[in-house]
Coordinates of N, CA and C in Angstrom, one line a residue:
X1 N 109.3 198.2 61.4 CA 108.4 198.0 62.7 C 108.7 196.3 62.9
X2 N 108.8 196.1 63.8 CA 109.2 194.5 64.4 C 107.9 193.7 64.6
X3 N 107.8 192.7 63.9 CA 107.0 191.3 63.9 C 107.0 191.0 64.9
X4 N 105.8 190.3 65.8 CA 105.7 189.5 67.0 C 106.2 187.9 66.7
X5 N 106.8 187.7 67.1 CA 106.9 185.7 66.3 C 106.7 184.6 68.1
X6 N 106.0 184.4 67.9 CA 106.0 183.1 68.9 C 106.3 181.6 68.6
X7 N 106.9 181.1 69.3 CA 107.3 179.7 68.5 C 107.6 179.8 67.4
X8 N 108.5 180.4 66.7 CA 108.9 180.6 65.4 C 107.5 180.9 64.5
X9 N 106.7 181.2 64.8 CA 105.4 181.3 64.0 C 105.2 183.0 64.2
X10 N 104.6 183.9 62.8 CA 104.8 184.9 62.5 C 103.5 184.9 63.4
X11 N 102.8 186.1 64.6 CA 101.8 185.8 64.9 C 101.0 186.8 64.1
X12 N 101.0 188.1 63.1 CA 100.2 188.3 62.4 C 99.7 186.9 61.1
X13 N 100.4 186.5 60.5 CA 100.3 185.2 59.7 C 99.2 184.1 60.8
X14 N 99.3 183.9 61.9 CA 98.9 183.0 62.6 C 97.0 183.5 63.1
X15 N 97.1 185.2 63.6 CA 96.1 185.5 63.6 C 94.6 185.5 62.5
X16 N 95.7 185.7 61.5 CA 95.2 185.8 59.9 C 94.4 184.2 59.4
X17 N 95.7 183.4 60.1 CA 95.0 181.7 59.6 C 93.6 181.2 60.4
X18 N 93.6 182.4 62.0 CA 92.7 181.7 62.9 C 91.4 182.2 62.1
X19 N 91.6 183.8 61.7 CA 90.2 184.3 61.4 C 90.0 183.4 60.2
X20 N 90.6 183.4 58.8 CA 90.3 182.3 58.0 C 89.6 181.4 58.4
X21 N 90.1 180.2 59.4 CA 88.8 179.1 60.0 C 87.9 179.8 60.4
X22 N 88.0 180.7 60.8 CA 86.6 181.4 61.7 C 85.8 181.9 60.4
X23 N 86.2 182.4 59.3 CA 85.4 182.4 58.3 C 85.0 181.6 57.6
X24 N 85.7 180.6 57.4 CA 85.9 179.1 57.0 C 84.4 178.4 57.5
X25 N 84.3 178.1 59.3 CA 83.6 177.6 60.0 C 82.0 178.5 59.8
X26 N 82.3 179.6 59.8 CA 80.7 180.4 59.0 C 80.2 180.0 58.3
X27 N 81.2 179.9 57.2 CA 80.7 179.5 55.9 C 80.0 178.2 55.5
X28 N 81.1 176.9 56.4 CA 80.4 175.6 56.7 C 78.9 175.5 57.5
X29 N 78.9 176.6 58.6 CA 77.7 177.0 59.6 C 76.8 177.5 58.5
X30 N 76.4 178.4 58.3 CA 75.7 178.9 57.2 C 75.3 177.8 55.9
X31 N 76.0 177.1 55.4 CA 75.4 176.0 54.4 C 74.8 174.9 55.2
X32 N 75.2 174.9 56.4 CA 73.9 173.8 57.1 C 73.0 174.4 57.4
X33 N 72.7 175.9 57.8 CA 71.7 176.3 58.0 C 70.5 176.5 56.8
X34 N 71.2 176.8 55.0 CA 70.8 176.7 54.5 C 70.4 175.4 54.1
X35 N 71.2 174.0 53.8 CA 70.5 173.0 53.6 C 69.3 172.5 54.5
X36 N 69.6 172.9 55.9 CA 68.5 172.9 56.5 C 67.2 173.3 56.1
X37 N 67.0 174.5 56.1 CA 66.1 175.5 55.2 C 65.3 174.4 54.0
X38 N 66.5 174.1 52.8 CA 66.0 173.5 51.7 C 65.5 172.0 52.8
X39 N 65.9 171.6 53.2 CA 64.9 170.1 53.7 C 63.8 170.7 54.1
X40 N 63.3 171.6 54.9 CA 62.6 172.2 55.7 C 61.0 172.4 54.6
X41 N 61.7 172.8 53.7 CA 60.9 173.3 53.0 C 60.8 172.0 51.9
X42 N 61.3 171.3 51.5 CA 60.9 170.0 51.1 C 59.9 169.0 51.3
X43 N 60.2 169.5 52.4 CA 59.6 169.2 53.9 C 57.6 169.2 53.7
X44 N 57.6 170.4 54.1 CA 56.7 171.3 53.7 C 55.8 170.9 52.5
X45 N 56.4 170.9 51.3 CA 55.7 171.0 50.1 C 55.5 169.7 49.8
X46 N 56.0 168.2 50.7 CA 55.7 167.5 50.7 C 54.1 167.3 51.5
X47 N 54.5 167.6 52.3 CA 53.1 167.6 53.5 C 51.8 168.2 52.5
X48 N 52.3 169.3 52.2 CA 51.2 169.7 51.0 C 51.0 169.2 50.0
X49 N 51.5 168.6 49.4 CA 51.1 167.4 48.4 C 50.7 166.4 49.1
X50 N 50.9 165.9 50.0 CA 50.7 164.7 50.5 C 49.0 165.2 51.0
X51 N 48.8 166.5 51.2 CA 47.6 167.0 51.5 C 46.3 167.3 50.1
X52 N 46.8 167.7 49.2 CA 46.4 167.5 48.0 C 46.2 166.7 47.6
X53 N 46.8 165.6 47.7 CA 46.4 164.1 47.2 C 45.6 163.8 47.9
X54 N 45.3 163.5 49.3 CA 43.9 162.8 49.7 C 42.9 164.1 50.1
X55 N 42.9 165.3 49.7 CA 42.1 166.2 49.4 C 41.2 165.6 48.1
X56 N 42.0 165.1 47.0 CA 41.4 165.0 46.1 C 40.9 163.4 45.8
X57 N 41.5 162.4 47.2 CA 40.7 161.2 47.3 C 39.8 161.1 47.8
X58 N 39.6 162.2 48.8 CA 38.0 162.8 49.5 C 37.3 163.0 48.4
X59 N 37.3 164.0 47.4 CA 36.5 164.6 46.7 C 35.6 163.3 45.4
X60 N 36.8 162.1 45.5 CA 36.2 161.2 44.2 C 35.9 160.3 45.1
X61 N 35.6 160.1 46.7 CA 35.0 159.1 47.5 C 33.9 160.0 47.4
X62 N 33.4 161.2 47.9 CA 32.4 161.9 48.0 C 31.5 161.9 46.8
X63 N 32.5 162.0 45.1 CA 31.7 161.9 43.8 C 30.6 160.5 43.8
X64 N 31.6 159.6 44.6 CA 31.2 157.9 44.2 C 30.1 157.7 45.1
X65 N 29.9 158.4 46.3 CA 28.9 157.9 47.6 C 27.6 158.7 46.9
X66 N 28.0 159.7 46.7 CA 26.5 160.8 45.9 C 26.3 160.0 44.3
X67 N 27.0 159.5 43.7 CA 26.2 158.7 42.6 C 25.6 157.3 42.9
X68 N 26.1 157.0 44.3 CA 25.4 155.6 44.6 C 24.3 155.6 45.3
X69 N 23.8 156.6 46.1 CA 23.1 156.9 46.3 C 21.3 157.5 45.3
X70 N 22.2 157.9 44.0 CA 21.1 158.4 42.9 C 20.9 157.3 41.6

């Protein structure tokens, strides 16, 4: 079987390198999406934590206000 050679490069090897590059690019893109997902979750967790702190402060303020009235 004769192999196709273009500009001194075996076409099958070149095609394989392009495919490997595409796989690597997809892995990088997938990693970026995963990193963004983790970042988004971290922001969401921080938002929940901030709301929890705010809720606790509101409860403490309510308790102080009700004690001041008695």
